[in-house]
Coordinates of C-alpha atoms in Angstrom, one line a residue:
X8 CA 78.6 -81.8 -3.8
X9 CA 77.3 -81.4 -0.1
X10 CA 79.5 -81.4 3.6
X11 CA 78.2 -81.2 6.9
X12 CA 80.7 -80.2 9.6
X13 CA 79.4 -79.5 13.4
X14 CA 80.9 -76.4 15.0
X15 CA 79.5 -74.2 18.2
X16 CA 78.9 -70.7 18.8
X17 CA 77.7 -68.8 22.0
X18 CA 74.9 -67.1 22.9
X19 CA 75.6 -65.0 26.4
X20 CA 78.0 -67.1 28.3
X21 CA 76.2 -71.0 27.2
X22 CA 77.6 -72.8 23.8
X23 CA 75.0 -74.4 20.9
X24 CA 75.8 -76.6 18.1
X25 CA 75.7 -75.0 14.7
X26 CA 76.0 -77.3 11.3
X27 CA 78.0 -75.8 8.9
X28 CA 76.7 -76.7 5.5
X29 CA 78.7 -76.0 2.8
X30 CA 77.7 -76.9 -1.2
X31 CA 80.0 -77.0 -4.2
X32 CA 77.9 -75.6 -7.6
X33 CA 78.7 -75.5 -11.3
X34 CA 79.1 -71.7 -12.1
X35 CA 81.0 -68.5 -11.9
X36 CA 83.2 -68.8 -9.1
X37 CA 81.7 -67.4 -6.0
X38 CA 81.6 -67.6 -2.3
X39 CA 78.7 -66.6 -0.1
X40 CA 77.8 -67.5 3.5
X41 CA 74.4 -67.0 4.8
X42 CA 72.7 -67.6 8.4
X43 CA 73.0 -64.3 9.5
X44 CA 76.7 -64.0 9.3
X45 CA 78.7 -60.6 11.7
X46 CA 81.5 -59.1 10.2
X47 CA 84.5 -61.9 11.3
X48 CA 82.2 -64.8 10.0
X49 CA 81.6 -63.0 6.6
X50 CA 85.4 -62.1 6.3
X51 CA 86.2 -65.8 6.8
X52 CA 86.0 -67.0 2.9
X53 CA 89.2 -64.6 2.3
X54 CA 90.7 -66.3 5.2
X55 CA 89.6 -70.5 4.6
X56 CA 90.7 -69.9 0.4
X57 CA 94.0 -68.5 1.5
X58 CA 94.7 -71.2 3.6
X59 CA 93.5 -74.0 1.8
X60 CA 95.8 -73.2 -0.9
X61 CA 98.8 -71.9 1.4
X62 CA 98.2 -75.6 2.8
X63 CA 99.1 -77.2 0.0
X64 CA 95.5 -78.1 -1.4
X65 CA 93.3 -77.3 -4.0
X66 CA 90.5 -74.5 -3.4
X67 CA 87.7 -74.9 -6.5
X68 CA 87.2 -72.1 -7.9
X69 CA 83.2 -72.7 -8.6
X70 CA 80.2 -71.4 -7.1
X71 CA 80.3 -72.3 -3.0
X72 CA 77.6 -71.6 -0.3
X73 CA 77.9 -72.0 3.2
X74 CA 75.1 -72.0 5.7
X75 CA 75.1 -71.8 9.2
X76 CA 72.1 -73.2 10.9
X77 CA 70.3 -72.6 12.8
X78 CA 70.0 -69.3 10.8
X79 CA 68.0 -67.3 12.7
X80 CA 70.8 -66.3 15.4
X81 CA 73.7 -64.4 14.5
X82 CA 76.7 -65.9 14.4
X83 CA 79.8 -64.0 15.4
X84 CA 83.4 -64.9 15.8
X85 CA 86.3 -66.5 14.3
X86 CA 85.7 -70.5 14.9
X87 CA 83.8 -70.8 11.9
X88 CA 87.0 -70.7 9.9
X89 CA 88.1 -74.5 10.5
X90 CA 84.9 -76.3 9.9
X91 CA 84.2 -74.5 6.3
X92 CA 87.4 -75.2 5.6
X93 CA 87.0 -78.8 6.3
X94 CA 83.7 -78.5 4.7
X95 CA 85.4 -77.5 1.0
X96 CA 87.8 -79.9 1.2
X97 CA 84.8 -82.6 2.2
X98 CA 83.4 -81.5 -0.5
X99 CA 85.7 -82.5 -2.7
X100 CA 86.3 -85.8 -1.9
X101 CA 89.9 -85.1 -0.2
X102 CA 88.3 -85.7 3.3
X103 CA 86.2 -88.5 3.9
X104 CA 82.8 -87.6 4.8
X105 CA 81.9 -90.1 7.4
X106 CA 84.7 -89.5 9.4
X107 CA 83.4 -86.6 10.6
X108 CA 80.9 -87.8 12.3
X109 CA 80.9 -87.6 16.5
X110 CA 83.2 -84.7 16.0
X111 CA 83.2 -80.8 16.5
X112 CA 85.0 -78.4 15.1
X113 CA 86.6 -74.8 16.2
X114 CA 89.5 -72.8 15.1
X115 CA 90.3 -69.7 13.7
X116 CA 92.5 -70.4 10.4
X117 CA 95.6 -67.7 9.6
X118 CA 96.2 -67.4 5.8
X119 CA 99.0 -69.9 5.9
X120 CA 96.9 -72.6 7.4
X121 CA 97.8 -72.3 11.1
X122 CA 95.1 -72.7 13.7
X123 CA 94.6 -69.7 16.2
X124 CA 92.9 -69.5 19.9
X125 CA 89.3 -68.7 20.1
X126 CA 87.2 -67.4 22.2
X127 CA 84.6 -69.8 24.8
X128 CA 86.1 -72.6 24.4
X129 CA 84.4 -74.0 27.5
X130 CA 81.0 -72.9 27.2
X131 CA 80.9 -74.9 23.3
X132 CA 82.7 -78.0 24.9
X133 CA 80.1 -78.4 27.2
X134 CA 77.9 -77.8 24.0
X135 CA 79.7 -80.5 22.4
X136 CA 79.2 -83.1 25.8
X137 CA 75.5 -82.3 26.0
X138 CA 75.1 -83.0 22.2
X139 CA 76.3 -86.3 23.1
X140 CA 79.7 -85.6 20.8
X141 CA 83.0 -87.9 21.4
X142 CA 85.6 -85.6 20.2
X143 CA 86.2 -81.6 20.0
X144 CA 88.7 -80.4 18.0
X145 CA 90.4 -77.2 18.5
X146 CA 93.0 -75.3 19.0
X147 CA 95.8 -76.2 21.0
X148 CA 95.7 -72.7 23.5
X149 CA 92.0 -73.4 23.9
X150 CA 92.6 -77.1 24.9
X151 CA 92.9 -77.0 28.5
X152 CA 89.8 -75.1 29.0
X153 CA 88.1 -77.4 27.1
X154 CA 89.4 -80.3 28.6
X155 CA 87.4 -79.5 32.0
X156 CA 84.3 -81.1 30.5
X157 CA 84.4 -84.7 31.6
X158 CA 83.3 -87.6 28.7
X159 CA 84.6 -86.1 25.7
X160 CA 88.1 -85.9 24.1
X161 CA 89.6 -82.6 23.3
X162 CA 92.0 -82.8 20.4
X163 CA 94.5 -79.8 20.1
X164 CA 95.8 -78.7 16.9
X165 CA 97.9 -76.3 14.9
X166 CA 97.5 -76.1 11.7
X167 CA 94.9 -77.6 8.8
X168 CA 96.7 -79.9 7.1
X169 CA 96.9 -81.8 10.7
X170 CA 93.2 -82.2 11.2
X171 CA 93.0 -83.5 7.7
X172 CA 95.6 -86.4 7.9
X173 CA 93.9 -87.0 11.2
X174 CA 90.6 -87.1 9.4
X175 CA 92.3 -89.3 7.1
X176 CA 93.2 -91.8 9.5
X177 CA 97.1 -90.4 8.3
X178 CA 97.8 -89.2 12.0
X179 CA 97.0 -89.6 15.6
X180 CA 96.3 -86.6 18.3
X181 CA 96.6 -87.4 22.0
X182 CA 93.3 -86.1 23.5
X183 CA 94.3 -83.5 26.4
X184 CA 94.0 -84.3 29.8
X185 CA 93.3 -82.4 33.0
X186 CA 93.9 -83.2 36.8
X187 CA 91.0 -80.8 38.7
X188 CA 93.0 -81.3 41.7
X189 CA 96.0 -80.1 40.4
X190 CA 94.2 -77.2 38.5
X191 CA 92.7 -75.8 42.2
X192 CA 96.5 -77.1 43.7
X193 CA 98.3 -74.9 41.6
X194 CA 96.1 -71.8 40.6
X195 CA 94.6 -71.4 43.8
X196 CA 97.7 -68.7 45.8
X197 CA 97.2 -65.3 45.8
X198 CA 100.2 -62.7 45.4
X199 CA 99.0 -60.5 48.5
X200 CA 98.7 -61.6 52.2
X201 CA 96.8 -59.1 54.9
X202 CA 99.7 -59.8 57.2
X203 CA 101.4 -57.0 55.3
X204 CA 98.8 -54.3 56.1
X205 CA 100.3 -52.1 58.9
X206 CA 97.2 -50.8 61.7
X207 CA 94.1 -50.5 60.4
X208 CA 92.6 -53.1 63.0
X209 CA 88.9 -52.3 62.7
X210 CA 89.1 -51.5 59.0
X211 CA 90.2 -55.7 58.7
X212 CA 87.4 -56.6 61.3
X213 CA 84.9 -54.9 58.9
X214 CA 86.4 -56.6 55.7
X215 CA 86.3 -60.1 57.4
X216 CA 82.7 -59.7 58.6
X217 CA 81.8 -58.8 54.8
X218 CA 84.1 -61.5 53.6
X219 CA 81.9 -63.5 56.3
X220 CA 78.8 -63.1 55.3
X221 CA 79.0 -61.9 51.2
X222 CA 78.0 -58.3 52.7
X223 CA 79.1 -54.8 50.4
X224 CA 81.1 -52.6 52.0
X225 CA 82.2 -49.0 51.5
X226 CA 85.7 -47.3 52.7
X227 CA 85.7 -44.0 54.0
X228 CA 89.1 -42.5 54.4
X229 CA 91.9 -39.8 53.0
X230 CA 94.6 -39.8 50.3
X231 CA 97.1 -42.8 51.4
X232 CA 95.1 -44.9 54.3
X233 CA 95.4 -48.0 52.8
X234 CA 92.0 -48.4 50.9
X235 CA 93.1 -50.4 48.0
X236 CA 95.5 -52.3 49.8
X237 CA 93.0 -53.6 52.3
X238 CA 90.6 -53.3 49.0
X239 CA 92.9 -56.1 46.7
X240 CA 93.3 -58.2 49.9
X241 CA 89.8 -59.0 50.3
X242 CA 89.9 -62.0 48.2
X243 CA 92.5 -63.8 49.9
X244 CA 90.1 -64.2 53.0
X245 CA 86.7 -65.1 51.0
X246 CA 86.9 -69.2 50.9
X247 CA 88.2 -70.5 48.5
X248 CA 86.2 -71.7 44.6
X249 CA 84.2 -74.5 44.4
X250 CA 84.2 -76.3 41.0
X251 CA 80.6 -75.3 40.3
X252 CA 82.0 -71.3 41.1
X253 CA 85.1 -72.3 39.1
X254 CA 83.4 -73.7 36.0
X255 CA 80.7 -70.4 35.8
X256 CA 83.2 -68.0 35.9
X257 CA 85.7 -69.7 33.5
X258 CA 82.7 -69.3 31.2
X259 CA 82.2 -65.9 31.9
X260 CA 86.1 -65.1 31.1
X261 CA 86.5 -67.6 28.2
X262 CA 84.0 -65.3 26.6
X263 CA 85.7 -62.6 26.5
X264 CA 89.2 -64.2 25.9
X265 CA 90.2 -64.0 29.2
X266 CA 91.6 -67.2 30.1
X267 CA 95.3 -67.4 29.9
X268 CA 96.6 -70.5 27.9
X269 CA 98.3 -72.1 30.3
X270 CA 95.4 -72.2 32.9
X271 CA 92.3 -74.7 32.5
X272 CA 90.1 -72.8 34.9
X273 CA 89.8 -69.9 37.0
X274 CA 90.5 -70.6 40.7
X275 CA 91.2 -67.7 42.6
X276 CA 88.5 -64.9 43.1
X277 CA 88.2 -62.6 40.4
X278 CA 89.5 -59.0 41.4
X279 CA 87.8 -56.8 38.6
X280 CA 88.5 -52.6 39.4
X281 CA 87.7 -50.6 36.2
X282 CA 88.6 -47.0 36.5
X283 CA 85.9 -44.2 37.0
X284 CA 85.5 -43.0 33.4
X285 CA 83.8 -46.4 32.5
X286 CA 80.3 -46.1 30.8
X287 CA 77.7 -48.3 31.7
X288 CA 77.8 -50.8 29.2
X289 CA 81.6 -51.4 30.5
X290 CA 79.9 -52.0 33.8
X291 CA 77.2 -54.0 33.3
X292 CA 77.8 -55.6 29.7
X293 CA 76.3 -53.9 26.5
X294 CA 76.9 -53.7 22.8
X295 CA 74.8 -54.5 19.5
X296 CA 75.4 -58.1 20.4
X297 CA 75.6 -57.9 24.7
X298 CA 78.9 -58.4 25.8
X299 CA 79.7 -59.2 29.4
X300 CA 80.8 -56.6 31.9
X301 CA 82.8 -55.3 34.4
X302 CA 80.1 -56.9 36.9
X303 CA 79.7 -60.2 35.7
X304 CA 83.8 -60.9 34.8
X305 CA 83.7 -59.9 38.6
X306 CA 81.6 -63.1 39.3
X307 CA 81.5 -65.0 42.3
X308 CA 84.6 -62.3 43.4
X309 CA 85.1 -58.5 43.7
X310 CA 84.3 -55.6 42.5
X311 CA 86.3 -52.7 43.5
X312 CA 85.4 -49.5 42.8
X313 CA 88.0 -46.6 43.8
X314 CA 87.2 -42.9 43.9
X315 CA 83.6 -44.3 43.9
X316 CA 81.7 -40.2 43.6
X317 CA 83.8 -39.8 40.6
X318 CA 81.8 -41.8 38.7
X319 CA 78.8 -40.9 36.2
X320 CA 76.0 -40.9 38.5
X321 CA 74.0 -43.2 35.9
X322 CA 77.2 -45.5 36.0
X323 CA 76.7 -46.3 39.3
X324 CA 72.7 -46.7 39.2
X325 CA 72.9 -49.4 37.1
X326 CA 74.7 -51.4 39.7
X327 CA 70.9 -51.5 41.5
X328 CA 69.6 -54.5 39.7
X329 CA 72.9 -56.3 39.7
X330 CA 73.2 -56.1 43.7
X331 CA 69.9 -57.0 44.3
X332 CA 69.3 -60.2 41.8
X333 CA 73.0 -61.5 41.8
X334 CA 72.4 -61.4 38.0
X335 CA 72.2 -59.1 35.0
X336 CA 69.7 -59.0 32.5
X337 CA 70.4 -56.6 28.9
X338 CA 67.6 -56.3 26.3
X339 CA 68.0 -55.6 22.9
X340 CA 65.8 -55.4 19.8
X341 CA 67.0 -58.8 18.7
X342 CA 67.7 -60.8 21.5
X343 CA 67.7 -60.6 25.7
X344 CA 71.2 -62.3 27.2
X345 CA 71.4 -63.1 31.1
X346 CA 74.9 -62.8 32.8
X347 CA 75.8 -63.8 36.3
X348 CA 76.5 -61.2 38.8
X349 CA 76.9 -62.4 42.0
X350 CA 79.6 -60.2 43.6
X351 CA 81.2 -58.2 46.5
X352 CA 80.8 -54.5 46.0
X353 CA 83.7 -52.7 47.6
X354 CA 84.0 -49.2 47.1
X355 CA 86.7 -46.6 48.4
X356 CA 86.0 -42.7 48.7
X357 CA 87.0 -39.2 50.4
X358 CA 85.5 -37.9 53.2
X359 CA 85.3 -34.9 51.2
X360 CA 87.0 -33.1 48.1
X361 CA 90.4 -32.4 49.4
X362 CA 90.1 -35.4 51.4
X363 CA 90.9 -34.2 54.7
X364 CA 87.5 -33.8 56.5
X365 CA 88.2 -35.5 60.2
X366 CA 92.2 -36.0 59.6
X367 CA 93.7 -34.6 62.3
X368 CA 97.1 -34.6 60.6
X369 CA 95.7 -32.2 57.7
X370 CA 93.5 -29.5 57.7
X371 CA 90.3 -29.8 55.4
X372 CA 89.9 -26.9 53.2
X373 CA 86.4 -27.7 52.2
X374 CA 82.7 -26.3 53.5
X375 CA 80.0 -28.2 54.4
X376 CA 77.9 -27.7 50.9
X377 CA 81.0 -28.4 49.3
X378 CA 81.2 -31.7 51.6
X379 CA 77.3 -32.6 51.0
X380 CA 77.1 -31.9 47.6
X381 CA 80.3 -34.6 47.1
X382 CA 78.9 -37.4 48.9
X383 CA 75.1 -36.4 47.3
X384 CA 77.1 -38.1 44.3
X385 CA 76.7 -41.5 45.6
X386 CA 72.4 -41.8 46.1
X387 CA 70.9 -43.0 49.2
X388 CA 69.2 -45.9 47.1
X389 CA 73.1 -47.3 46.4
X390 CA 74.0 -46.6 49.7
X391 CA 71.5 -48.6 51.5
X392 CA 72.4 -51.8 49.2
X393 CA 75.9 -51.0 50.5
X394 CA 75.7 -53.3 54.2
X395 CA 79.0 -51.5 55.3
X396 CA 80.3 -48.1 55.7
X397 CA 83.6 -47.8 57.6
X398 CA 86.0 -45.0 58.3
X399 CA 89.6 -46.0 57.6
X400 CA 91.4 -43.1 59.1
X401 CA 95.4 -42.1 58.0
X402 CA 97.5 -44.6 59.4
X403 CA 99.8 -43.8 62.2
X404 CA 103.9 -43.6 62.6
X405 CA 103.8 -46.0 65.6
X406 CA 102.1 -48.8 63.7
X407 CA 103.6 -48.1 60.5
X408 CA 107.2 -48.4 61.5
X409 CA 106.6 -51.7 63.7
X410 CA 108.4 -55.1 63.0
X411 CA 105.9 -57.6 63.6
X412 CA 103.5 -58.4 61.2
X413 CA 99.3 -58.9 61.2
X414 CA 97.7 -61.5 61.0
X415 CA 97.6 -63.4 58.2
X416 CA 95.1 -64.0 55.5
X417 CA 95.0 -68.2 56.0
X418 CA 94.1 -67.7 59.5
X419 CA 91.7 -64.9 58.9
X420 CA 90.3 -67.1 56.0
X421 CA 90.0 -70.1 58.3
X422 CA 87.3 -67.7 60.8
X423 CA 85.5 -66.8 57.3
X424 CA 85.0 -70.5 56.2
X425 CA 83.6 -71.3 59.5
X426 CA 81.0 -69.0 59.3
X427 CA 80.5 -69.8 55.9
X428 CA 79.5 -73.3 56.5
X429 CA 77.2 -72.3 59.7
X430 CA 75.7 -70.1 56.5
X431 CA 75.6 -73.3 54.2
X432 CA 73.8 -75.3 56.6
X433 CA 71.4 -72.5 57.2
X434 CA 70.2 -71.8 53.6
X435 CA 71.3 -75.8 52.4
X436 CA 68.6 -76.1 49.2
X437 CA 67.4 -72.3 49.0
X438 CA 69.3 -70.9 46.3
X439 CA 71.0 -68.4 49.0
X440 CA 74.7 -68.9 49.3
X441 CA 75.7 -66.4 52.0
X442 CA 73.9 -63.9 54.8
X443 CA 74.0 -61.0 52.4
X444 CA 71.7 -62.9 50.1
X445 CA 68.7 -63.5 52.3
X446 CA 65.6 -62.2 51.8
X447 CA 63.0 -61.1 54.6
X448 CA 61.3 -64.4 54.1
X449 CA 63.9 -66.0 56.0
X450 CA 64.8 -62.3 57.9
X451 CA 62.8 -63.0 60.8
X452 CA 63.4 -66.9 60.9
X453 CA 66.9 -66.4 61.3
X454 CA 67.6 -62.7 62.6
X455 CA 65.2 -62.7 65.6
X456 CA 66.0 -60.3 68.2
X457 CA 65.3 -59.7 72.0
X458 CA 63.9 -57.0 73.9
X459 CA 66.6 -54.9 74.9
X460 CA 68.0 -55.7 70.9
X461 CA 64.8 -54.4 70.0
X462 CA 64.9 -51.5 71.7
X463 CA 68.8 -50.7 70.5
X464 CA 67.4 -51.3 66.9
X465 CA 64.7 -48.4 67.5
X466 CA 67.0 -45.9 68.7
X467 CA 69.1 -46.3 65.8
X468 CA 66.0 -46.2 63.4
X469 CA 65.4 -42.2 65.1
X470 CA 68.5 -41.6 65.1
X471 CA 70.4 -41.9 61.9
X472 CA 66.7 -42.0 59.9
X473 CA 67.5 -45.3 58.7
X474 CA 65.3 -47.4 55.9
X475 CA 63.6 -50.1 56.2
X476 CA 66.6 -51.3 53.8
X477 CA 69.1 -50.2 56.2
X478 CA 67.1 -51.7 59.0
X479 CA 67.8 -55.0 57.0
X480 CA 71.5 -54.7 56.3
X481 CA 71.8 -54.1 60.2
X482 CA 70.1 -57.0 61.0
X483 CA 72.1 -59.0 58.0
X484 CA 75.7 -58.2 59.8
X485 CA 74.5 -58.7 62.9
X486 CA 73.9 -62.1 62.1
X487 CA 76.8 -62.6 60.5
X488 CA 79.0 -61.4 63.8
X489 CA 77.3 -64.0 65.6
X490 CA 77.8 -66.6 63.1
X491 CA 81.8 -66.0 63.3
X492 CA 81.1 -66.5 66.8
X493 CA 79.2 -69.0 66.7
X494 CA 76.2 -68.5 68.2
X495 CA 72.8 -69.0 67.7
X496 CA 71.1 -65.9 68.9
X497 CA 71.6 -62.4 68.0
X498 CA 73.0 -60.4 70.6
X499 CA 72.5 -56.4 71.5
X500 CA 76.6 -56.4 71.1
X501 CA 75.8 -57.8 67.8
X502 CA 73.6 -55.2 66.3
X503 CA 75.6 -52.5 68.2
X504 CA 78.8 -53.8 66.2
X505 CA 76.6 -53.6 63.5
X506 CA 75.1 -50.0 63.6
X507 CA 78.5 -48.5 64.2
X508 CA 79.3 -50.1 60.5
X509 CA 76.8 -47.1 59.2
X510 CA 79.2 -44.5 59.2
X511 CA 77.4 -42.5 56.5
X512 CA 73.9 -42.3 57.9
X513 CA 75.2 -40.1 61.1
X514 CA 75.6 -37.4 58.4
X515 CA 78.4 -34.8 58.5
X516 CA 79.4 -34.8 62.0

């Protein structure tokens, strides 16, 4: 006695379709899986016999395989459990078999038959759709996500004996359906508004040009300033998700189980800020099967990094690649796994140890090795992929004791998307999405510069012993000062704007 039931796993953040085969033999009773099985798959025959029976059917106690093909990639997870279940009771005759046909199965089964959420739902419905599938079926947490993925109805269930009277023509499911507009409509607000940050005038000018133009930025500035606050309010002034953004993220975060249940997609920015004891497969994604990270759940949003020379020097390394390719590649002995990881850096640090060093309010206790050898924690390589250094200096009585509020985020978001779609225009068909993501093939196409810019530029080369990477990032900003402007050339106000967003290359003043 032979069942075939079609189910999904995932491989990195993109679904495929596995068969579940399962065969019913004369012999000692037995039950084995094979198609190299992880831990929560092989667990899964206590699991499917407990609630077969706790359902009210009959498990046979003879000799049953299941295989999972294709079985040359490891299969991990819990989504297994429904389709071998479904497969048994195929099997047996109670289901029958060519009703399962155009359909695919996930759910995790608890030992009274109840179906429980899963993790990627998303990525294995869009499996499902480009298998050319009609139905998914799944449970009812998961549905929403699933139901993204136009042309193909998403059933949600709760428990086994459902999908088998529905299997049995016994029962009807209403597939789940999704309005996009009303997804972005409702999930698209954000809890914090700049108009709440008191001062700090030329810390937000700094944060809307990298908001501008995609650059990373780095806050300089003692105990209480207003780092993280400015920090967490950067994503309210980045425009807002396309579905494309929307979709690759949501797949990045279904993963990992991050999706809530009752959201479909992910619509605001991500805001990802792990704390400084992280290791550097948290960062970057690791493990004997590679998990994403704290960089790619950060996807297409921000990646905060407070107290950013507390952590492990070899943390922080790794972020090299990532900043530089928009994506993250991690090798293992069995298999290599791409994750997006096209982020904002922003980072927030002392001046110095005590974190006093230019406050004129405190007095610094520290000396100048003590000073060096703190900000030699943070490389020069990492720092020139940084576009941004500002100071964000204590804030002041006058300003925080006033009435009136700043600026909001809308309008400040409103000067962003403008230069944004000057940007789009610019780079429409090149794989570049923003000014921070051009390369120097396009550098001296679009960030040409006069005589008395060049000139400017050259000074600031001898001066602060900039690299030819920092030379870049200069001309990078400056462009994108002038796109918020909206002009075509880059002016020597430009690049002087620019420069003095280098605060760390003038060295300890």
């Amino acid at each position: 006695m032979l069942a075939k039931i079609l189910s999904s796993a995932v491989l990195g953040i993109d679904g495929y379709i596995v068969e579940v085969e399962v065969d019913i033999a004369g012999g000692l009773p037995s039950f084995s899986t094979v198609g190299l099985p992880e831990g929560a798959v092989r667990e899964s025959k206590d699991r499917v016999k407990a609630a077969i029976k706790n359902a009210g059917y009959e498990f046979p106690p003879r000799r049953i395989t299941v295989n999972l093909a294709p079985a040359d990639i490891k299969k991990e997870g819990s989504a297994f459990d429904l389709p071998i279940a479904l497969g048994i009771l195929s099997a047996q005759g109670i289901i029958p078999k060519d009703h399962l046909q155009d359909y695919l199965f996930l759910g995790e089964l608890s030992l009274d038959g109840g179906i429980k959420p899963i993790r990627g739902g998303l990525p294995m419905a869009i499996a499902a759709k480009d298998a050319e599938l009609r139905r998914i079926c799944l449970p009812k947490a998961n549905a929403r996500e699933a139901a993204v993925v136009d042309g193909i109805e998403v059933l949600p269930v709760s428990g086994l004996g459902q999908v088998v009277d529905l299997l049995r023509d016994e029962r009807k499911i209403e597939p789940v359906q999704v309005d996009m507009q009303e997804v972005f409509r409702e999930g698209g607000e954000y809890p914090e508004d700049f108009r709440e940050v008191k001062g700090q005038e030329h810390a937000k000018r700094a944060l809307e040009i990298a908001a501008a133009g995609g650059h990373n930025i780095l806050m300089i500035g003692p105990p209480g300033a207003g780092k993280t606050m400015l920090a967490r309010r950067l994503p309210t002034i980045l425009p807002p998700m396309t579905v494309e953004e929307s979709l690759e993220t949501t797949k990045v975060h279904s993963v990992v189980g991050l999706i809530p249940q009752d959201r479909a997609l992910t619509v605001v920015r991500p805001f990802r800020t792990p704390h400084h004891t992280i290791s550097d497969a948290g960062l970057i994604g690791g493990g004997q099967i590679p998990r994403p990270g704290e960089v790619s759940l950060a996807h297409n949003g921000v990646l905060f990094l407070d107290e950013l020379p507390e952590f492990k020097k070899n943390v922080l390394e790794v972020l090299r690649q990532p900043l530089e390719d928009g994506r993250v590649t991690i090798a293992r002995a069995v298999t290599s796994l791409t994750y997006p990881a096209r982020i904002m850096l922003v980072a927030a640090m002392n001046p110095c140890p005590c974190g006093y060093y230019t406050d004129p309010q405190h007095e610094c206790t520290c000396t100048i090795p003590q000073i060096q050898r703190y900000r030699s924690r943070v490389s020069g390589p990492l720092l020139d992929r940084i576009d941004i250094h500002i100071e964000v200096p204590a804030v002041r009585y006058k300003d925080l004791t006033q009435w009136e509020e700043g600026e909001s985020s809308s309008h400040i978001r409103e000067r962003v998307k403008g230069a944004r779609a000057i940007q789009h225009g610019r780079f429409q068909g090149k794989r570049i999405f923003c000014n921070a993501q051009m390369t120097s093939r396009y550098l001296k196409r679009y960030c040409g510069i006069d005589q008395e810019g060049d000139r400017l530029m050259e000074q600031a080369m001898s001066k602060f012993g900039l690299s030819a990477r920092g030379y870049t990032r200069i001309l990078k900003v400056a462009r994108t000062i002038a796109d918020l402007e909206g002009t075509e050339a880059i002016a020597p106000h430009h690049l002087s704007e620019a420069i003095q967003y280098r605060t760390l290359d003038r060295g300890i003043l």
